[in-house]
mmCIF file of C-alpha atoms and ligand atoms in Angstrom:
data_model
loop_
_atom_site.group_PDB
_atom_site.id
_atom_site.type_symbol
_atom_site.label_atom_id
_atom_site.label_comp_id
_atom_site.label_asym_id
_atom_site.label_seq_id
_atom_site.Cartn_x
_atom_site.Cartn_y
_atom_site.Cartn_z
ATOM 1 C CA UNK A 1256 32.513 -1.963 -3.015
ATOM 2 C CA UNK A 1257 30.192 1.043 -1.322
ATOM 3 C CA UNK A 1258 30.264 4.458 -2.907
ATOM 4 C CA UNK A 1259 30.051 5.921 0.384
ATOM 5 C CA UNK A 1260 33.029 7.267 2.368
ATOM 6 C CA UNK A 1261 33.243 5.579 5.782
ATOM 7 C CA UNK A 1262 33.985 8.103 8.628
ATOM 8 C CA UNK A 1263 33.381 5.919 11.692
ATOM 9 C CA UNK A 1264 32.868 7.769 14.618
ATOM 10 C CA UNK A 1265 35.480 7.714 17.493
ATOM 11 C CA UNK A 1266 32.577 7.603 20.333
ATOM 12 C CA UNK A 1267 30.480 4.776 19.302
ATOM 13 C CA UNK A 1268 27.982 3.412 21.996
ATOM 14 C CA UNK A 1269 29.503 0.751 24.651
ATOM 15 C CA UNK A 1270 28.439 -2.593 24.269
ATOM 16 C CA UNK A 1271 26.063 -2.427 27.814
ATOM 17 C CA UNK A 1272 23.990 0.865 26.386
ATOM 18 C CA UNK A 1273 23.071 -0.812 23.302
ATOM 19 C CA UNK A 1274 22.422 -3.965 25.054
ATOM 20 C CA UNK A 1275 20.319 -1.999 26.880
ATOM 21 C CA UNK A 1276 18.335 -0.077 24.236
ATOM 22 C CA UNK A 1277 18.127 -3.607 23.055
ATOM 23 C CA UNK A 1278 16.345 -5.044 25.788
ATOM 24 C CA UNK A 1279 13.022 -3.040 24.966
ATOM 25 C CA UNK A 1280 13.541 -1.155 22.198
ATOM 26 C CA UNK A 1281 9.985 0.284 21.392
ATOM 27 C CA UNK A 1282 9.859 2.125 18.147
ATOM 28 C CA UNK A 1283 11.920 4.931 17.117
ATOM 29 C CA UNK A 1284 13.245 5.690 20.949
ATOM 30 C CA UNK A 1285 17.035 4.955 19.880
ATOM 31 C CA UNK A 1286 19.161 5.616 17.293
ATOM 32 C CA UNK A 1287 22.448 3.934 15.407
ATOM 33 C CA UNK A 1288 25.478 5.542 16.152
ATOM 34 C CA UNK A 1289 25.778 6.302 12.413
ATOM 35 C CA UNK A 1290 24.003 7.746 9.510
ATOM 36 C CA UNK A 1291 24.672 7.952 5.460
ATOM 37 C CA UNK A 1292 24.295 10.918 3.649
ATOM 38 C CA UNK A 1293 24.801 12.344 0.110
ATOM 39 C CA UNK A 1294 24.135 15.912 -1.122
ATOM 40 C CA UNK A 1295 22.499 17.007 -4.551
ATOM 41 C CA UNK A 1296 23.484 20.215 -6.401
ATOM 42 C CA UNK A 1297 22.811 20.555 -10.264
ATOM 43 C CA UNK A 1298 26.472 20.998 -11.170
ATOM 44 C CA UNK A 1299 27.798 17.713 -9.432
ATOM 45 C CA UNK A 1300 24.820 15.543 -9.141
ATOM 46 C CA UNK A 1301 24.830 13.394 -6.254
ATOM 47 C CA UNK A 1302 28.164 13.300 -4.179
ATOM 48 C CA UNK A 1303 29.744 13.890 -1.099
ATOM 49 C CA UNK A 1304 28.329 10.341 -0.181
ATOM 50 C CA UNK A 1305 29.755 9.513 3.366
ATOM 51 C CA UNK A 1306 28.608 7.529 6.416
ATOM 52 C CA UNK A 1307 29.628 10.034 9.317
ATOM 53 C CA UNK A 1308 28.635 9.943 12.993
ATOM 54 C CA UNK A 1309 24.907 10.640 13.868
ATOM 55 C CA UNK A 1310 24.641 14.289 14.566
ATOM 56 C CA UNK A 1311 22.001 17.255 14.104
ATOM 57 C CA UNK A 1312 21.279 18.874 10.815
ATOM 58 C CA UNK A 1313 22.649 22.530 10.057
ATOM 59 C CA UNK A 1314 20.757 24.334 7.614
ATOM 60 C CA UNK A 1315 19.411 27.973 6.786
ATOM 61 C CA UNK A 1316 15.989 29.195 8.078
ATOM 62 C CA UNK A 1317 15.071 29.446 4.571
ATOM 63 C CA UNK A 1318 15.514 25.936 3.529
ATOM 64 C CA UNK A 1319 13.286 24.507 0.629
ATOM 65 C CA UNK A 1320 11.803 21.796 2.890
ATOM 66 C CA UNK A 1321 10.930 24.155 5.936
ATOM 67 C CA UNK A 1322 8.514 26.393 3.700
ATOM 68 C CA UNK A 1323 7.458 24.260 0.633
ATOM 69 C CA UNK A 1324 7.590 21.033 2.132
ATOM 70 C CA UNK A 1325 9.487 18.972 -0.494
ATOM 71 C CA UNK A 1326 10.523 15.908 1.836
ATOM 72 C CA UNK A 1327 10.071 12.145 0.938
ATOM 73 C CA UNK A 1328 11.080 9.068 2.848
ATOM 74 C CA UNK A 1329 11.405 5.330 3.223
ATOM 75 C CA UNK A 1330 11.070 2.624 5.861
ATOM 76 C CA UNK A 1331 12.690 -0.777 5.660
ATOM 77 C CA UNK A 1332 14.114 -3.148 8.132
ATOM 78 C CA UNK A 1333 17.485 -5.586 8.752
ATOM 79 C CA UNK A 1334 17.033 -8.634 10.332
ATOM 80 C CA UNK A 1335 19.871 -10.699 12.686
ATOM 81 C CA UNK A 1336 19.135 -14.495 12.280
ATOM 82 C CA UNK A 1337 19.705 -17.238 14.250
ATOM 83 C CA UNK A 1338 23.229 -17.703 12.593
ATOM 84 C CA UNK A 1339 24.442 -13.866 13.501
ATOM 85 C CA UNK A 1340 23.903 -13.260 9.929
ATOM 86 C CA UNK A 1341 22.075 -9.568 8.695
ATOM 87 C CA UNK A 1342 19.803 -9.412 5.914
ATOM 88 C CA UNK A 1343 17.525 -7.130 4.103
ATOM 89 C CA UNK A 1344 14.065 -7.648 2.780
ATOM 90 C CA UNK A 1345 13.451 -6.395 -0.849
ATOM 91 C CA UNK A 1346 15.464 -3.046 -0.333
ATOM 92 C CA UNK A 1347 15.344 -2.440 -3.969
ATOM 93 C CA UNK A 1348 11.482 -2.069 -4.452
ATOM 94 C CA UNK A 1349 12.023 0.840 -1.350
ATOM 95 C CA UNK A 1350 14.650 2.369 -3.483
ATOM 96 C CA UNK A 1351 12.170 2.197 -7.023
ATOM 97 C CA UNK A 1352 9.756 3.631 -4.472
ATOM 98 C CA UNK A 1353 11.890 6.249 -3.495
ATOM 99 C CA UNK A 1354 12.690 7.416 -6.565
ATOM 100 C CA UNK A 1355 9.039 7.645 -7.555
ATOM 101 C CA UNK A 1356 8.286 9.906 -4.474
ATOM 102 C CA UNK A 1357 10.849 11.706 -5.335
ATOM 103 C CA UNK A 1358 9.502 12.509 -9.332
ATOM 104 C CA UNK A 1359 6.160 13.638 -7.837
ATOM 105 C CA UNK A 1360 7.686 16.100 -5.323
ATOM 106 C CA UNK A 1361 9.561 17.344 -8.323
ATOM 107 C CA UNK A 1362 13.370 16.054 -6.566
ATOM 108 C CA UNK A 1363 15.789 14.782 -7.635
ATOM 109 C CA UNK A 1364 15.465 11.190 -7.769
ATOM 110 C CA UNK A 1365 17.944 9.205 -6.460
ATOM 111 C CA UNK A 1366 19.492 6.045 -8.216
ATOM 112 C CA UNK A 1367 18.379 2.340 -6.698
ATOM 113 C CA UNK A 1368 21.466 1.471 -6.890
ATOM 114 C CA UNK A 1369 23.120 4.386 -4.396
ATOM 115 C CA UNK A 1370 20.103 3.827 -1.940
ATOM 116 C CA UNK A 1371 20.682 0.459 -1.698
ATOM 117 C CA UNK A 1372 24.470 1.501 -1.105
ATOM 118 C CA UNK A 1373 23.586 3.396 1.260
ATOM 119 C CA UNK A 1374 21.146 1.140 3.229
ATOM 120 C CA UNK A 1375 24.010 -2.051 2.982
ATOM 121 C CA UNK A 1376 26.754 0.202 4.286
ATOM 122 C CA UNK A 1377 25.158 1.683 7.108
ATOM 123 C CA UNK A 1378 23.462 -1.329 8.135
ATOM 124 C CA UNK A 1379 27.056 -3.066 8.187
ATOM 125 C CA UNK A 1380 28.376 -0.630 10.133
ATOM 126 C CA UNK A 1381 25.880 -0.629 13.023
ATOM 127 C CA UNK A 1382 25.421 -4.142 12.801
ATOM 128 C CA UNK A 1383 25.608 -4.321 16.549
ATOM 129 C CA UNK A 1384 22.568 -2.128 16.903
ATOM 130 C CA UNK A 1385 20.831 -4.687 14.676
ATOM 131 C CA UNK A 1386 18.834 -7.511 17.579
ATOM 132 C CA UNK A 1387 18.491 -10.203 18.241
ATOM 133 C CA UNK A 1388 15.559 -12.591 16.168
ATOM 134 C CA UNK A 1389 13.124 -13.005 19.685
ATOM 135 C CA UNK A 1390 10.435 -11.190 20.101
ATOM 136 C CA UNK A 1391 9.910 -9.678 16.625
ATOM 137 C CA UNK A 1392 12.629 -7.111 16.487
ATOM 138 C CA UNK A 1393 14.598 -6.020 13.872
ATOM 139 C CA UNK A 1394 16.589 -2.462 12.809
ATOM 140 C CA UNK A 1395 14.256 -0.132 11.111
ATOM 141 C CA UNK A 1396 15.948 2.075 8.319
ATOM 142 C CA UNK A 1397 14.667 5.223 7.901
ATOM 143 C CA UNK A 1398 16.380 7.197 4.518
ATOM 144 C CA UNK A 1399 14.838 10.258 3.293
ATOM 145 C CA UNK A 1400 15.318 13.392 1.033
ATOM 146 C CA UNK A 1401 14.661 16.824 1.698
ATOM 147 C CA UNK A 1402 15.141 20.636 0.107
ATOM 148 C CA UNK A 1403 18.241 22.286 1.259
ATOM 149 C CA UNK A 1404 18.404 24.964 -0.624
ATOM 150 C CA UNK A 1405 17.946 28.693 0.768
ATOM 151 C CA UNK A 1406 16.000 30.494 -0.749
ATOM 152 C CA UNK A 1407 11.847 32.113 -0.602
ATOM 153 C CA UNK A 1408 9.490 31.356 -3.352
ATOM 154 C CA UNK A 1409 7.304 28.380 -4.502
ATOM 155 C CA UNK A 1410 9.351 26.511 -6.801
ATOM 156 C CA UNK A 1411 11.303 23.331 -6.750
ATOM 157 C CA UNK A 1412 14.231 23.774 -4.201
ATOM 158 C CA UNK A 1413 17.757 22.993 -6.571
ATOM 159 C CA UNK A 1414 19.475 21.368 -3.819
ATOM 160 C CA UNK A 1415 18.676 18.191 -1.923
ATOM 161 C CA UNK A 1416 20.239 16.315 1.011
ATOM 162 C CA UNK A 1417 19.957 12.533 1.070
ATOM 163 C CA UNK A 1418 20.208 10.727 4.956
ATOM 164 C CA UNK A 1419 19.977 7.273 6.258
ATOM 165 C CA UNK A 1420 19.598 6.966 10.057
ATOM 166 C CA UNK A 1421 18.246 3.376 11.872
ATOM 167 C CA UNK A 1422 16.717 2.818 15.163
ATOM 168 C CA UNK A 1423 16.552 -0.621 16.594
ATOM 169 C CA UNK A 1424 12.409 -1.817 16.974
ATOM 170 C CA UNK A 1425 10.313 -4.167 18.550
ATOM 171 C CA UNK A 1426 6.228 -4.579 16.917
ATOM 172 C CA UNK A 1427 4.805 -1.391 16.042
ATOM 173 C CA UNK A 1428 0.912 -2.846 16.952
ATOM 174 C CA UNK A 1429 1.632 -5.508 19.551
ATOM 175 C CA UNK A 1430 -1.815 -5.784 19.380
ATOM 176 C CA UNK A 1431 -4.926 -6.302 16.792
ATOM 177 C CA UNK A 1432 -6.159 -3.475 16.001
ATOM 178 C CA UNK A 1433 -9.991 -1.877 14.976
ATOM 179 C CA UNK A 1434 -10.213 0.592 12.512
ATOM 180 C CA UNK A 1435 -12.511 3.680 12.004
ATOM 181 C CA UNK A 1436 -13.788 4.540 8.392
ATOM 182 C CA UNK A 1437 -13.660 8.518 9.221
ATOM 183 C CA UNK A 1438 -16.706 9.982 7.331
ATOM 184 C CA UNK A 1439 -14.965 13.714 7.635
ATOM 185 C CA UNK A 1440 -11.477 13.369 6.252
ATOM 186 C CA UNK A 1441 -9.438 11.892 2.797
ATOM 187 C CA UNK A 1442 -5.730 11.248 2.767
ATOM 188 C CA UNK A 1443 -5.307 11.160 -1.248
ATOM 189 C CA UNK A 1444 -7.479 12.441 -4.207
ATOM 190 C CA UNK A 1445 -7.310 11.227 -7.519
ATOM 191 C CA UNK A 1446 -4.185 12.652 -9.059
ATOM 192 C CA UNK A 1447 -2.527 13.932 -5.843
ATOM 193 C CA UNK A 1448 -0.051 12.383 -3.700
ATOM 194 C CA UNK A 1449 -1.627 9.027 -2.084
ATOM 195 C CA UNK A 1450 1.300 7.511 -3.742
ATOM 196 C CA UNK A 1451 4.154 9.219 -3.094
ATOM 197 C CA UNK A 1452 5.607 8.640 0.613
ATOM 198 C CA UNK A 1453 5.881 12.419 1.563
ATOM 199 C CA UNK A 1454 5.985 13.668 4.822
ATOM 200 C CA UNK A 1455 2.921 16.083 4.407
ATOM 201 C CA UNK A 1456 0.599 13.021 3.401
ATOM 202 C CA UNK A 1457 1.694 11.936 7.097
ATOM 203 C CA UNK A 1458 0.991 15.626 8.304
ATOM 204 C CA UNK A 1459 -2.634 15.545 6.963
ATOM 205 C CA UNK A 1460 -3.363 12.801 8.431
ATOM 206 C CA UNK A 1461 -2.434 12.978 12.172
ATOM 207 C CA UNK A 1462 -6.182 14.644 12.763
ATOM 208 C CA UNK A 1463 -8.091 11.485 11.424
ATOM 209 C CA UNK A 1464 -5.951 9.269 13.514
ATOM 210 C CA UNK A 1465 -7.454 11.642 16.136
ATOM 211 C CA UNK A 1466 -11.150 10.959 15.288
ATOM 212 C CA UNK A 1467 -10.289 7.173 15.370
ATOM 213 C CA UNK A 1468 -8.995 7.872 19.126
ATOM 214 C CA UNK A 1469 -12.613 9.121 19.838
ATOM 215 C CA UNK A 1470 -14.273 6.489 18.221
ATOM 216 C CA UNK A 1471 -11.982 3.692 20.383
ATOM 217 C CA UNK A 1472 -9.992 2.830 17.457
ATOM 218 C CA UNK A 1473 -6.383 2.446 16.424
ATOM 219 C CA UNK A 1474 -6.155 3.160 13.352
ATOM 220 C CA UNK A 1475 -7.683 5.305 10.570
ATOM 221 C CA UNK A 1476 -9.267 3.274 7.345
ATOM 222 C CA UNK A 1477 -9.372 5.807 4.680
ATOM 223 C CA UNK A 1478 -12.180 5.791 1.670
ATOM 224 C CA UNK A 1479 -11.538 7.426 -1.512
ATOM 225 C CA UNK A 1480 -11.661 11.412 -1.581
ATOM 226 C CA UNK A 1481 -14.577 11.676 -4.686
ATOM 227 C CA UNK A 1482 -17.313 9.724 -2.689
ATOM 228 C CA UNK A 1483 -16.027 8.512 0.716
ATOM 229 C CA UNK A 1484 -16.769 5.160 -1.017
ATOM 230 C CA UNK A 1485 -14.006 2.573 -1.902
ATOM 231 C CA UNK A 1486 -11.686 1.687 0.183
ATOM 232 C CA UNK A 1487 -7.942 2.258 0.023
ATOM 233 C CA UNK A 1488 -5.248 1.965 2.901
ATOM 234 C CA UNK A 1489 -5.056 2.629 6.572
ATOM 235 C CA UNK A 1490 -3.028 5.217 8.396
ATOM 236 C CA UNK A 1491 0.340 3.212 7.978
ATOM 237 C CA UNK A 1492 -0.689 -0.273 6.347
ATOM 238 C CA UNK A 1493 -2.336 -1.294 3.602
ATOM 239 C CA UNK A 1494 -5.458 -3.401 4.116
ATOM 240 C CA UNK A 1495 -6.650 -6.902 2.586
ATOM 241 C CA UNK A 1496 -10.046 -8.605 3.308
ATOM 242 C CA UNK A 1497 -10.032 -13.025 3.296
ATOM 243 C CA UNK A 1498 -13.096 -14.527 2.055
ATOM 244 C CA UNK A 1499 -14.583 -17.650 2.282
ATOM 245 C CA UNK A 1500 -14.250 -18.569 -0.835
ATOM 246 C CA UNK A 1501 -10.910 -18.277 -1.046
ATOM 247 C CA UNK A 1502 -9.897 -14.762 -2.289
ATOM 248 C CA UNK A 1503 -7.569 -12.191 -0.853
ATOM 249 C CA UNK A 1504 -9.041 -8.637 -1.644
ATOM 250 C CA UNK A 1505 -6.976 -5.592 -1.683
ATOM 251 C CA UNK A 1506 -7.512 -2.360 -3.452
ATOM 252 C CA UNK A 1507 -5.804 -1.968 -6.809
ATOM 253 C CA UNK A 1508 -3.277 0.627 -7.352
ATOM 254 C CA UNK A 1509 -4.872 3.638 -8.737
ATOM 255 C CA UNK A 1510 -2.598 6.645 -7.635
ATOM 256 C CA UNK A 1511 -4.069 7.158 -4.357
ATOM 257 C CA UNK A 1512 -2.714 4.622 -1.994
ATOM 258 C CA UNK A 1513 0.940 3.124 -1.280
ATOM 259 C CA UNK A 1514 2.391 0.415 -3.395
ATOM 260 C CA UNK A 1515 3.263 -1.330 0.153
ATOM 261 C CA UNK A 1516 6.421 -3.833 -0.029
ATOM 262 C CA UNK A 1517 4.504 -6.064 1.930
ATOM 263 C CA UNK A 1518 1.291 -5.561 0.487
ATOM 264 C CA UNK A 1519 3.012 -6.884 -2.511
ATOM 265 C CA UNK A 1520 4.999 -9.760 -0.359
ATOM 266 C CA UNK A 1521 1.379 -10.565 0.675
ATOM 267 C CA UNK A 1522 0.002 -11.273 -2.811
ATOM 268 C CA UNK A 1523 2.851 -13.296 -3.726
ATOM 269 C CA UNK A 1524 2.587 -15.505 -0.863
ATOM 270 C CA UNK A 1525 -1.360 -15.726 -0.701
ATOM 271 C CA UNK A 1526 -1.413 -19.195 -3.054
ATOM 272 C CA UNK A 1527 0.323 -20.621 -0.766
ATOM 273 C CA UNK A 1528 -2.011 -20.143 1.494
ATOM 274 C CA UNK A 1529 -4.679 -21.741 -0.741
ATOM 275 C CA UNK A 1530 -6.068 -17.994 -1.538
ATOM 276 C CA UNK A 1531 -6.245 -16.371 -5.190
ATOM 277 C CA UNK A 1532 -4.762 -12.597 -4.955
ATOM 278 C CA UNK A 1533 -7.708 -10.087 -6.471
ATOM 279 C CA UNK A 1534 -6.241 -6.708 -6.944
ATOM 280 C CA UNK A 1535 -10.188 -4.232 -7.394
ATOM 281 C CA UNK A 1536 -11.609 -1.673 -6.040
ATOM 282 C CA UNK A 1537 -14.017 -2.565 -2.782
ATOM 283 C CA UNK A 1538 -16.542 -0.484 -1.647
ATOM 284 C CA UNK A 1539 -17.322 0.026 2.164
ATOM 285 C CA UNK A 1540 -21.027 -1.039 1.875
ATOM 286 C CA UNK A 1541 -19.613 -4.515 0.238
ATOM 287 C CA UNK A 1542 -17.237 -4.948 3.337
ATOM 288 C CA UNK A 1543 -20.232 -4.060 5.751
ATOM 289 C CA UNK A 1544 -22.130 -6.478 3.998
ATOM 290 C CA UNK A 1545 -20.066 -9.052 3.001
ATOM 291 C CA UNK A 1546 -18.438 -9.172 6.982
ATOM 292 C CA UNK A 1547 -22.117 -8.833 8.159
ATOM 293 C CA UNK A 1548 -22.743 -12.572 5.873
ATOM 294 C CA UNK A 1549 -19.509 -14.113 7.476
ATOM 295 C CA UNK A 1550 -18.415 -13.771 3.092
ATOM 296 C CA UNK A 1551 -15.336 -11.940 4.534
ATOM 297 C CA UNK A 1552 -14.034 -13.915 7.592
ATOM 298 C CA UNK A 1553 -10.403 -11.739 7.805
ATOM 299 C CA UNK A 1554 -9.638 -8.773 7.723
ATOM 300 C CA UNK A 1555 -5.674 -7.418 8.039
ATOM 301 C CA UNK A 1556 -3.258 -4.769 7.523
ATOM 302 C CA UNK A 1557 0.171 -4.863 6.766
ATOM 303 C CA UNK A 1558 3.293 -2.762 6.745
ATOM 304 C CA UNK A 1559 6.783 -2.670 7.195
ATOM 305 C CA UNK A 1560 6.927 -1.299 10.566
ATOM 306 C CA UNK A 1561 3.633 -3.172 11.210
ATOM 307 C CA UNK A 1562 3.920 -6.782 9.683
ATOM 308 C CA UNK A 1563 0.737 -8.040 9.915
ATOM 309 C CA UNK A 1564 -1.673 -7.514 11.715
ATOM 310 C CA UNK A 1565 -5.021 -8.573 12.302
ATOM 311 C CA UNK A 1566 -8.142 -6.504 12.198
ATOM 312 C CA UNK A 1567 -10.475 -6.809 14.819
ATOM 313 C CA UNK A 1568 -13.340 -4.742 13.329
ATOM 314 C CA UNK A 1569 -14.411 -1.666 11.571
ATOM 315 C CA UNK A 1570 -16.096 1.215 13.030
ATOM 316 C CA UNK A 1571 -17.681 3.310 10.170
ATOM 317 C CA UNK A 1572 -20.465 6.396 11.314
ATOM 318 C CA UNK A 1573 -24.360 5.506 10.904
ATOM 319 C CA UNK A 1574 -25.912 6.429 7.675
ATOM 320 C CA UNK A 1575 -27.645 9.558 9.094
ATOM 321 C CA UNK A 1576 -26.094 12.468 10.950
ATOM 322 C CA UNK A 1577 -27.277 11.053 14.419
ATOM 323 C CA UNK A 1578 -27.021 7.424 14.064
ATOM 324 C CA UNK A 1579 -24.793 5.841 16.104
ATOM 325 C CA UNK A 1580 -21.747 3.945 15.048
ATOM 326 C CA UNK A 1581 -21.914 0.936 13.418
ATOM 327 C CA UNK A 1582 -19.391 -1.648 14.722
ATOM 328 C CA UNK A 1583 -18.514 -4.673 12.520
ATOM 329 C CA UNK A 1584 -16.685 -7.108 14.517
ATOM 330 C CA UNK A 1585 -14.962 -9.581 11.842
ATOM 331 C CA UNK A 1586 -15.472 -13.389 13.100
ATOM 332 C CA UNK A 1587 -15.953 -13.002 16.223
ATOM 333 C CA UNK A 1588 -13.342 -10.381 16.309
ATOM 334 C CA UNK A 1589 -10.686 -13.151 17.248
ATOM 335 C CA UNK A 1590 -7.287 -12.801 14.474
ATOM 336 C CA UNK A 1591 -8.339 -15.311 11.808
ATOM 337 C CA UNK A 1592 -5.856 -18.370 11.009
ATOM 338 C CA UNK A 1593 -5.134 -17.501 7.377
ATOM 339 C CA UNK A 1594 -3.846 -14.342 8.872
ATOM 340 C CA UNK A 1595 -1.840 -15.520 11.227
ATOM 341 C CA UNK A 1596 -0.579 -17.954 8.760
ATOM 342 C CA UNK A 1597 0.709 -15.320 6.375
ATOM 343 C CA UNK A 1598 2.013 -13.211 8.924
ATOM 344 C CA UNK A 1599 3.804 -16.195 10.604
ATOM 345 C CA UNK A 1600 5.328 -17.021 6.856
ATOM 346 C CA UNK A 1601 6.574 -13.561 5.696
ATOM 347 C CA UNK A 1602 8.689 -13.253 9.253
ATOM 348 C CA UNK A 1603 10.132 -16.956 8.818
ATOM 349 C CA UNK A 1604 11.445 -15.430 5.565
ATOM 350 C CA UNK A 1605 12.206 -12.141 7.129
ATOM 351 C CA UNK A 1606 14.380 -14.161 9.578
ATOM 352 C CA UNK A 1607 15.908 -17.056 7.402
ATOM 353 C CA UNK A 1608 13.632 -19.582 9.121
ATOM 354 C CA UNK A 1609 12.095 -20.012 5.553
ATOM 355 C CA UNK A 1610 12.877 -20.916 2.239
ATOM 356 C CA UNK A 1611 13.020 -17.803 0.111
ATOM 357 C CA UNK A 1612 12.281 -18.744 -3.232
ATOM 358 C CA UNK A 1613 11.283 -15.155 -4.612
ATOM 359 C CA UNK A 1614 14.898 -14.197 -3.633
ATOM 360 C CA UNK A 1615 13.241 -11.063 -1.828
ATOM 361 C CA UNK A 1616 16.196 -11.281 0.833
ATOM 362 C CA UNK A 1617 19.678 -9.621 0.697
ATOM 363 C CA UNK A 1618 22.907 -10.357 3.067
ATOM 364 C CA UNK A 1619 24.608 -7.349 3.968
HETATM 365 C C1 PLP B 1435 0.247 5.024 4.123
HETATM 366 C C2 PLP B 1435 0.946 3.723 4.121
HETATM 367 N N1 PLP B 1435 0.401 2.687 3.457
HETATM 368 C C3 PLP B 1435 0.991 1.488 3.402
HETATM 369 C C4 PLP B 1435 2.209 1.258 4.032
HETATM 370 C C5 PLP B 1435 2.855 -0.089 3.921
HETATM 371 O O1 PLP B 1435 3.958 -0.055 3.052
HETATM 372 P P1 PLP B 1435 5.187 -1.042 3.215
HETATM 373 O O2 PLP B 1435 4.642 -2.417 3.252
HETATM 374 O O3 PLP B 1435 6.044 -0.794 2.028
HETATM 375 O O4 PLP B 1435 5.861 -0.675 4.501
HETATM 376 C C6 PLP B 1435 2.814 2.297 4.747
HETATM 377 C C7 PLP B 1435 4.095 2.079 5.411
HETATM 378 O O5 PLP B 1435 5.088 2.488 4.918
HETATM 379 C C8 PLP B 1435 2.192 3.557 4.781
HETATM 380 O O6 PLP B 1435 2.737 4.578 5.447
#
């Protein structure tokens, strides 16, 4: 039984629009005719918890999260199967997450169990907005938190609003995708925010993803903020590197990078892929070098939004000021099979096609 209010609206979208939207959704161009929402205030905790018609925010000028930019947020999907049936993957390890984000923005955390709530009863709702299993699409959930309160001064706003909204979504990379080590900019430093899923990581990093642009790539690899040395994530995804031997490399969780949901998912599925998960740090040089041997023979990212996809190559800067860049194509910068493999398992999961023995997904 949901915690949240329903307060359908009395316009929803006719059947042919969202067909429509449906037919080629892109990412983030449409939006649910609903959304969840709960508001925080010291005295009554969280409440006012109702799923309402989709509509604009109102809120003073002064607002906590315009100025001071406390504002954390989530991204999960629902998938339709081939039997009509909705289901969630692992919401509960978003909601942990959430909650975590929202202790290091110094919010007020809010409990698994109402996220979850949340997520379930909006997604049931909307369930027409959710499509169909071809091509790859699914509902993408975005909750998130921000400051409400109005008021000037740098301290921790006392009032938070809580909203769910969901746009239907086909592949966010359709494509493989090359990545460019930036030399010039860090996302996370040791004891700051690389692990928290904040809006202003997202802010910071919009001019890197620039840079990549110049150097023809999609996406930007980040290196650690001491020595522009190890590795940690990409702009979106987290990244893992298949040797020959067998092993599936991904940085280890050390504060700076995102404890990805399917970064996890990947780990758990790589021995049955004949591939031992190795959770260490990796430096750049040992990539170079150890693509460079054919050692490492796949490279991919992964993410919600994302999946999996394959990495083409790395672009990383020469080692002195004028060199030029030095491109490392990964085998024969064709998407390797143990990729492809994973990738093609998680979304038979995703979409019920699979056996599910982790129990990652959920019915709504
Ligand atoms: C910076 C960053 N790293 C990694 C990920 C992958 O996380 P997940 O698999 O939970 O979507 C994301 C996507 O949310 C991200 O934004």
């Amino acid at each position: 039984m949901s915690q949240f209010e329903l307060d359908p609206t009395a316009t929803s979208t006719p059947p042919e629009e969202i067909a429509r939207a449906l037919a080629d959704p892109g990412f983030g161009r449409y939006f649910t005719d609903h959304m969840a929402s709960a508001t925080y205030t010291p005295d009554a905790g969280w409440h006012r918890l109702v799923i309402e018609q989709t509509k604009p925010f109102e809120m003073h000028p002064s607002a906590g999260v315009l100025h001071y930019g406390q504002e954390i947020f989530e991204g999960l999907k629902a998938y339709r199967r081939a039997d009509d049936s909705v289901w969630l993957f692992r919401p509960r390890k978003n909601a942990v997450r959430f909650a975590a984000s929202a202790e290091r923005l110094s919010m007020a955390p809010l409990p698994p169990d109402l996220f979850v709530d949340a997520v379930t009863s909006l997604v049931d709702l909307d369930r027409a907005w959710v499509p169909a299993p071809a091509k790859e699409q699914s509902l993408y959930i975005r909750p998130f938190e921000i400051a409400s309160e109005t008021f000037l001064g740098v301290r921790e706003s006392h009032e938070y609003k809580f909203t769910v909204i969901a746009s239907p979504v086909g592949p966010y990379y359709p494509d493989p995708v090359w990545l460019w080590a930036t030399p010039t900019f860090t996302r996370a430093a040791s004891g700051g925010t690389g692990a928290a899923k904040c809006g202003g990581n997202y802010a910071a990093s919009l001019i890197a993803a620039g840079e990549a642009k110049q150097h023809a790539c999609d996406q930007v690899l980040w290196l650690d903020g001491a020595e522009h040395r190890w590795v940690e994530e990409c702009g979106t995804m987290n990244i893992l590197f298949i040797t020959r031997d067998g092993e599936l490399i991904t940085p280890d969780l050390r504060g700076t990078i995102l404890d990805g949901v399917t970064r996890d998912s990947l780990l758990k599925l790589a021995p049955h892929h004949g591939l031992r998960p190795v959770e260490r740090q990796i430096g750049i040089h040992e990539v170079a070098t150890r693509i460079a041997s054919g050692e490492i023979c796949e490279v991919l990212a992964c993410g919600t939004a994302a999946v999996v996809v394959p990495v083409l190559g790395i672009r990383r800067p020469g080692a002195t000021l004028d060199a030029h860049d030095i491109t490392l194509p990964v085998a024969d910068a064709t998407p390797g099979p143990k990729t492809m493999a994973m990738r093609g398992h998680l979304l038979d999961i995703q979409y019920g096609r699979a056996d599910d023995p982790f129990g990652w997904t959920v019915r709504v």
